[in-house]
Coordinates of C-alpha atoms in Angstrom, one line a residue:
X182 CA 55.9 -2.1 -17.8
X183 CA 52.9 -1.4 -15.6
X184 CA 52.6 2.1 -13.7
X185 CA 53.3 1.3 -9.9
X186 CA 50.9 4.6 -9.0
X187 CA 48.4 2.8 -11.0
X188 CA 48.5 -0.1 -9.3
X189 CA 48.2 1.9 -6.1
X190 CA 45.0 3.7 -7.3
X191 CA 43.3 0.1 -8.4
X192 CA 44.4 -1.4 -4.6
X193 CA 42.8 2.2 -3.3
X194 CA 39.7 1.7 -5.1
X195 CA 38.8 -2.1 -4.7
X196 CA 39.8 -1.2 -0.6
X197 CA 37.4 1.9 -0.5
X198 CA 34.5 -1.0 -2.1
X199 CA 35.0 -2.9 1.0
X200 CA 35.0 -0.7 3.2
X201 CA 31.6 1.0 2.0
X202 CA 29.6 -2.3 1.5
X203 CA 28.2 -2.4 4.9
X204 CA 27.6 1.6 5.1
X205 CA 25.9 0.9 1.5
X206 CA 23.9 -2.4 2.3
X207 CA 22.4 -0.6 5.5
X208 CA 21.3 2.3 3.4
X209 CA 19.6 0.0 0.5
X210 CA 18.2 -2.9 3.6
X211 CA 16.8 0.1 5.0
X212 CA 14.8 1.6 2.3
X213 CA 12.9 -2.3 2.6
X214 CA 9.9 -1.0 4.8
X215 CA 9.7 2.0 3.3
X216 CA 8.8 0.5 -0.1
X217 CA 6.6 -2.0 1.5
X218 CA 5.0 0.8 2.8
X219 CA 4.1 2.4 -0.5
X220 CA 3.1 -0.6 -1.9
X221 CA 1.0 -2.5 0.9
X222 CA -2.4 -0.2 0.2
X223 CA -2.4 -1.9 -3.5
X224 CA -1.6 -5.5 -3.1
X225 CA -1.8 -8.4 -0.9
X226 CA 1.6 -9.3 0.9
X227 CA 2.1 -12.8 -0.6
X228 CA 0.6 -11.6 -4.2
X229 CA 3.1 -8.6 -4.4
X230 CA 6.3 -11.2 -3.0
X231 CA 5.3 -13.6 -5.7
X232 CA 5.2 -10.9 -8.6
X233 CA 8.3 -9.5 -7.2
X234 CA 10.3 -12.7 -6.8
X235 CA 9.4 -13.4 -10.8
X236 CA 10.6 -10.4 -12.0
X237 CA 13.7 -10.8 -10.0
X238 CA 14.4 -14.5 -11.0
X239 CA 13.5 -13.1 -15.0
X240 CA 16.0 -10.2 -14.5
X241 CA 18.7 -12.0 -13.1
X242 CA 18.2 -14.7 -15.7
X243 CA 18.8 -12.4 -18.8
X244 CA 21.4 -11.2 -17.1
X245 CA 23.1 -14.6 -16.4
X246 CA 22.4 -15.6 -20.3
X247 CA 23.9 -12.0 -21.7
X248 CA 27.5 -12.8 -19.2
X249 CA 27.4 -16.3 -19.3
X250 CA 27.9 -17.1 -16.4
X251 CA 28.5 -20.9 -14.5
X252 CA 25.2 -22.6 -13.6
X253 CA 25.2 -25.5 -10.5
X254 CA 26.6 -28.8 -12.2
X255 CA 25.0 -30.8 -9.6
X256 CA 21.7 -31.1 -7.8
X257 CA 23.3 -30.1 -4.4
X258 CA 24.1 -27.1 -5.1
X259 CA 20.7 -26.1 -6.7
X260 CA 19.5 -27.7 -3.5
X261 CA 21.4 -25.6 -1.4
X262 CA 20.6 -22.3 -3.4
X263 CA 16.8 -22.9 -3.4
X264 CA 17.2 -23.4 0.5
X265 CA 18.9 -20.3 1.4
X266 CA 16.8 -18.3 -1.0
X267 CA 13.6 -19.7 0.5
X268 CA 14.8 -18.7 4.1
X269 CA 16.3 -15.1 3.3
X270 CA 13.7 -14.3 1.2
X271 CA 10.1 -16.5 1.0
X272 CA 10.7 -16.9 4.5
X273 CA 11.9 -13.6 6.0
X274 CA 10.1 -11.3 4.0
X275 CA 6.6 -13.2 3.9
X276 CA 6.8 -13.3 7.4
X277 CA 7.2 -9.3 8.1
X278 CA 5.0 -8.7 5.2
X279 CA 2.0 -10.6 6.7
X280 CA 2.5 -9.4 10.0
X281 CA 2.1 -5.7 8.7
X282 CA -1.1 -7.4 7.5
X283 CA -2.1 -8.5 10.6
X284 CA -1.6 -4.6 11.7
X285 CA 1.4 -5.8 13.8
X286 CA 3.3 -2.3 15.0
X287 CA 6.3 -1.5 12.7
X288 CA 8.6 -0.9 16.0
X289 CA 8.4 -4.3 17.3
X290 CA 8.3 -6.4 14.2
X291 CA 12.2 -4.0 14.2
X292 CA 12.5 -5.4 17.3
X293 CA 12.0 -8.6 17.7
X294 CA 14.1 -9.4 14.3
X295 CA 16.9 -7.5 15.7
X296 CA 17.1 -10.3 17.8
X297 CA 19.0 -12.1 14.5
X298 CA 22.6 -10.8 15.5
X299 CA 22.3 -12.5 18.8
X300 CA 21.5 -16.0 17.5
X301 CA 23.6 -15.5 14.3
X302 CA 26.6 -15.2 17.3
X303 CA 25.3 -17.9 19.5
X304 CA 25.1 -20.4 16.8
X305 CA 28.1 -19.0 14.8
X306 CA 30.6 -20.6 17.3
X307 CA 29.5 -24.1 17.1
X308 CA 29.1 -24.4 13.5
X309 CA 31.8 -22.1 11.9
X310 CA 34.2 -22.1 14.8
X311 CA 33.8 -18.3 15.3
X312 CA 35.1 -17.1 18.8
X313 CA 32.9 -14.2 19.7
X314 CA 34.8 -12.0 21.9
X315 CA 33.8 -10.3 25.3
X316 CA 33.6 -7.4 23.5
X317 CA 31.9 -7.9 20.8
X318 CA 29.0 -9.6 23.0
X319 CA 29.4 -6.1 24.7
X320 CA 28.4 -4.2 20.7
X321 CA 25.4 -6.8 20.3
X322 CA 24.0 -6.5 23.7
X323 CA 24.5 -2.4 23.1
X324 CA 23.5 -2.8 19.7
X325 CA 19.8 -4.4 20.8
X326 CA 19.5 -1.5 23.6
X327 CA 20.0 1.0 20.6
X328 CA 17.2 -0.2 18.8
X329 CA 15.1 -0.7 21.8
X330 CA 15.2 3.0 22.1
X331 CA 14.3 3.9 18.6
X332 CA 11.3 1.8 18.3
X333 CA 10.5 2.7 22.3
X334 CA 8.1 6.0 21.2
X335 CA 6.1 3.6 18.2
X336 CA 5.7 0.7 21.0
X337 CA 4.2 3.3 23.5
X338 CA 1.6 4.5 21.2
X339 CA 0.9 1.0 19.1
X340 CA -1.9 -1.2 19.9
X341 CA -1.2 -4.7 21.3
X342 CA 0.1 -7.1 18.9
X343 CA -2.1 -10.1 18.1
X344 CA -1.3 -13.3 18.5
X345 CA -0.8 -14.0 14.1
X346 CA 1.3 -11.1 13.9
X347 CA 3.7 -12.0 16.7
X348 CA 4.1 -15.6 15.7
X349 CA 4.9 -14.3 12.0
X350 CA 7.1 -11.7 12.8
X351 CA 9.3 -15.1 15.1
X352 CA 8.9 -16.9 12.1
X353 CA 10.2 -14.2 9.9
X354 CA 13.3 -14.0 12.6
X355 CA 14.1 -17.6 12.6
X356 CA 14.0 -17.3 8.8
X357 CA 16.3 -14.4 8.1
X358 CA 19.1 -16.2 10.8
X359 CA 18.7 -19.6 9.7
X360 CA 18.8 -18.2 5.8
X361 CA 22.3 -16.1 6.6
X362 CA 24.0 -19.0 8.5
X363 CA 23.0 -21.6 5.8
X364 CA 24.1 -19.1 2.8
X365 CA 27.2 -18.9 5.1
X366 CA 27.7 -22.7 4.9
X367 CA 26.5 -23.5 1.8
X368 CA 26.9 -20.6 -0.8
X369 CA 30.3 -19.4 -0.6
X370 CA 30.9 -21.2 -4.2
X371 CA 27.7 -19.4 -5.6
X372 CA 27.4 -17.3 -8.5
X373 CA 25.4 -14.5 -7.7
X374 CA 23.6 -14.5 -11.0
X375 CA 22.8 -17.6 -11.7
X376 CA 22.3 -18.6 -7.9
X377 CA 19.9 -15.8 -7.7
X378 CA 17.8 -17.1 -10.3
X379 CA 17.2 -20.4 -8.2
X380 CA 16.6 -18.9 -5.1
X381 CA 14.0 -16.3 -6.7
X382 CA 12.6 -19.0 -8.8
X383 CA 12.0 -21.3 -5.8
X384 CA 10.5 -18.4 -4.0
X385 CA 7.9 -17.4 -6.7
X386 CA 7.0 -21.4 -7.0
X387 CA 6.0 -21.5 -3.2
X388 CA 4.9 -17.8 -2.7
X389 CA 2.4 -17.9 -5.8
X390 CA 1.0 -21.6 -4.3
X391 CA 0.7 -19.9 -1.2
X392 CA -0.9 -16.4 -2.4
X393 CA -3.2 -18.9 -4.3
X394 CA -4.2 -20.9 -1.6
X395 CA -5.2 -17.8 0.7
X396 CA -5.4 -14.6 -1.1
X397 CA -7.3 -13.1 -4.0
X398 CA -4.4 -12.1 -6.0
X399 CA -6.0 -8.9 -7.2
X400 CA -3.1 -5.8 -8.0
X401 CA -4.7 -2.2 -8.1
X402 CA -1.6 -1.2 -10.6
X403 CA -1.0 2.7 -9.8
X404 CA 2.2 4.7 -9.9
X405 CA 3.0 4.2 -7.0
X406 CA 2.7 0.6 -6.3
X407 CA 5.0 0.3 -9.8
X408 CA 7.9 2.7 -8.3
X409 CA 7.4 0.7 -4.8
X410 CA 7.6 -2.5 -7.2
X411 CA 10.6 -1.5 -8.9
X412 CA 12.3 0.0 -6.2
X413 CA 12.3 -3.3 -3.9
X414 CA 13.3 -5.4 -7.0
X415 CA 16.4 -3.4 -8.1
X416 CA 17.4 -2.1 -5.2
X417 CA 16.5 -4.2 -2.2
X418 CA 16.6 -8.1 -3.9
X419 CA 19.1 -7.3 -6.5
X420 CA 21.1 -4.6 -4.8
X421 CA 21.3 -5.3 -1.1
X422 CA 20.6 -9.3 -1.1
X423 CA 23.7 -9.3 -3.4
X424 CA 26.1 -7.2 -0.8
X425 CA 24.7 -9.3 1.5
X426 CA 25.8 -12.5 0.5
X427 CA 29.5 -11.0 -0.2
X428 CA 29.6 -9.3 3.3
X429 CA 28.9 -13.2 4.4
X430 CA 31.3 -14.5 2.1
X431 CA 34.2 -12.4 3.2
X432 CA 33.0 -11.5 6.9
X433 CA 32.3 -13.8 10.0
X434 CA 28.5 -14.1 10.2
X435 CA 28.2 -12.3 13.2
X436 CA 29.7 -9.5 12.2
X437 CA 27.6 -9.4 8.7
X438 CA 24.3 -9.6 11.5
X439 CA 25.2 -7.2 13.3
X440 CA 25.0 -4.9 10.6
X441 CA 20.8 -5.5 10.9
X442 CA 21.3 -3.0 14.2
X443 CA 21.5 -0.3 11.8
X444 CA 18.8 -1.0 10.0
X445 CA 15.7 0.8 12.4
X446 CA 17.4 3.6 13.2
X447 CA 18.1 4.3 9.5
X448 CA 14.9 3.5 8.9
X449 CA 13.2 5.9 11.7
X450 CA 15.9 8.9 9.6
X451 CA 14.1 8.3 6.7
X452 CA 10.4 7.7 7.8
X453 CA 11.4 11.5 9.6
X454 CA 12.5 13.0 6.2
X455 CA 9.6 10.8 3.9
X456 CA 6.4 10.9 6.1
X457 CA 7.4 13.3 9.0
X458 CA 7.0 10.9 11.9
X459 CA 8.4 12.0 15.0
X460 CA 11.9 11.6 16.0
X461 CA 12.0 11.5 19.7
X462 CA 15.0 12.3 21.6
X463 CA 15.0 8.9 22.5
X464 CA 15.8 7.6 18.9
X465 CA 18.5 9.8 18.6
X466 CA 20.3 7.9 21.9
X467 CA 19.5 4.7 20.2
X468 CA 20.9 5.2 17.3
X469 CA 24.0 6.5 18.6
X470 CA 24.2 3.2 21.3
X471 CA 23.4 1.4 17.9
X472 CA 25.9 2.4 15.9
X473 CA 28.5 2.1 19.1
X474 CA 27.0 -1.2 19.4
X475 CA 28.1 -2.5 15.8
X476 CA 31.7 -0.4 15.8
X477 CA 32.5 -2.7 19.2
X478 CA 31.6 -6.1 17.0
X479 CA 33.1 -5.6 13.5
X480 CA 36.1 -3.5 15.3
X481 CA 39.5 -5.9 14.2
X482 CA 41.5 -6.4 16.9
X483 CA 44.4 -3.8 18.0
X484 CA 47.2 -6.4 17.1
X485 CA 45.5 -7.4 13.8
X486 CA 45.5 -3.4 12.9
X487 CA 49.3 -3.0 13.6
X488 CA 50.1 -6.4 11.7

């Protein structure tokens, strides 16, 4: 006969899960330009993606062998993986990376892809039937002014953007919301292992042609660019990608992308504690209309929480 407490304690647990994966994806999504930030003096951006895609799409592959888990039995659903994995990752990431490059300011590149929770919500309704509510339009609106203010005291002092870095920072924008919607159509069946090794695997392919095309490829392999290496591979594209794509599974998309409102203000707390940049007052508003901002969208609904 099974022990009802026990039952009780294993419903407790699996409930305190969910309700941590967004506080623990913001944390792990935010520690992104910080390791890109370590590692940027030692590599060129496309070089470093591809070598970091490989080891991800090797990792995940061993580990998908050792659990055995399902592999795509058709061609569409390979198709669909490789897609979403070029968008999120090839896509998104090469797009910020180069743009830091280009010596495009941190603060808007933050900025202008926190625009992704208010296209994620505009196209949400038409293709997933989502009705986005008064309020929560009221949290994403809020949720942009919050960052606006963080990055406000890095935009003030940064030099104009050029006209490269801007249009890869949109690109990187366009890439990251298209990659979340399309995941959120297409990828609700896939396994996280073996669906990761496609997407990585796509993404090395086309990075490394791309890196080859236009960079030298040359690594200066120190101890810091190897942490910064490891760091973004475990942690950000195993770690965070993954609770990413189960927030989308089990969320509305908008909801999941509103989460990215966190993400700069997080990221301005630890850039405070790592490198001692300046926290202005401003930031601290921001990052409490930020955080108001996301409550207001992800909030359920009075008469859901008395159901």
């Amino acid at each position: 006969m099974q022990n009802p407490s026990g039952i009780i304690q294993t419903k407790s647990n699996a409930s305190l899960w969910l309700q941590s994966m967004p506080i623990l994806f913001v944390l792990l999504w935010s520690t992104g330009f910080i390791g890109s930030r370590y590692a940027s003096p030692y590599s060129e951006p496309l070089t470093f993606l591809t070598l970091r895609m490989a080891i991800v799409a090797g990792l995940l592959f061993i580990a998908s062998i050792v659990t055995r888990a399902p592999w795509p039995k058709n061609i569409t659903s390979i198709r669909h993986a490789a897609v979403a994995g070029l968008l999120v990752h090839a896509g998104y990431l090469g797009g910020v990376m180069c743009a830091l490059k280009n010596d495009m300011p941190v603060g808007l590149i933050a900025l202008i892809t926190c625009l992704q929770p208010i296209l994620t919500a505009l196209a949400a309704g038409p293709l997933f039937g989502e009705k986005i509510t008064l309020r929560q339009w009221l949290g994403l609106a809020l949720g942009l002014v919050g960052v606006g203010f963080v990055v406000s005291s890095k935009l003030q002092t940064a030099h104009a953007p050029n006209l490269s870095g801007m249009g890869q920072t949109v690109f990187a924008l366009m890439s990251i919301t298209a990659g979340t919607l399309y995941q959120k159509r297409h990828g609700g069946n896939m396994d996280l292992r073996t669906g990761g090794v496609i997407q990585y695997a796509a993404c090395a392919v086309v990075l490394g042609l791309l890196a080859a095309a236009t960079e030298t490829m040359h690594i200066n392999w120190t101890v810091q660019f190897s942490f910064a290496l490891a760091w973004l591979c475990i942690v950000l594209s195993l770690g965070a990608i993954s609770l990413l794509y189960l927030l989308i599974r089990r969320g509305e998309a908008a909801k999941t992308a509103s989460l990215f409102y966190l993400v700069p203000p997080v990221t301005a707390l630890m850039a405070f504690i790592l490198f001692d940049e300046v926290l202005t007052l401003w930031a601290i508003v921001g990052m409490a209309i930020s955080a108001l901002g996301v409550a207001l969208v992800i909030r359920k609904p009075a008469s859901r929480q008395l159901a």
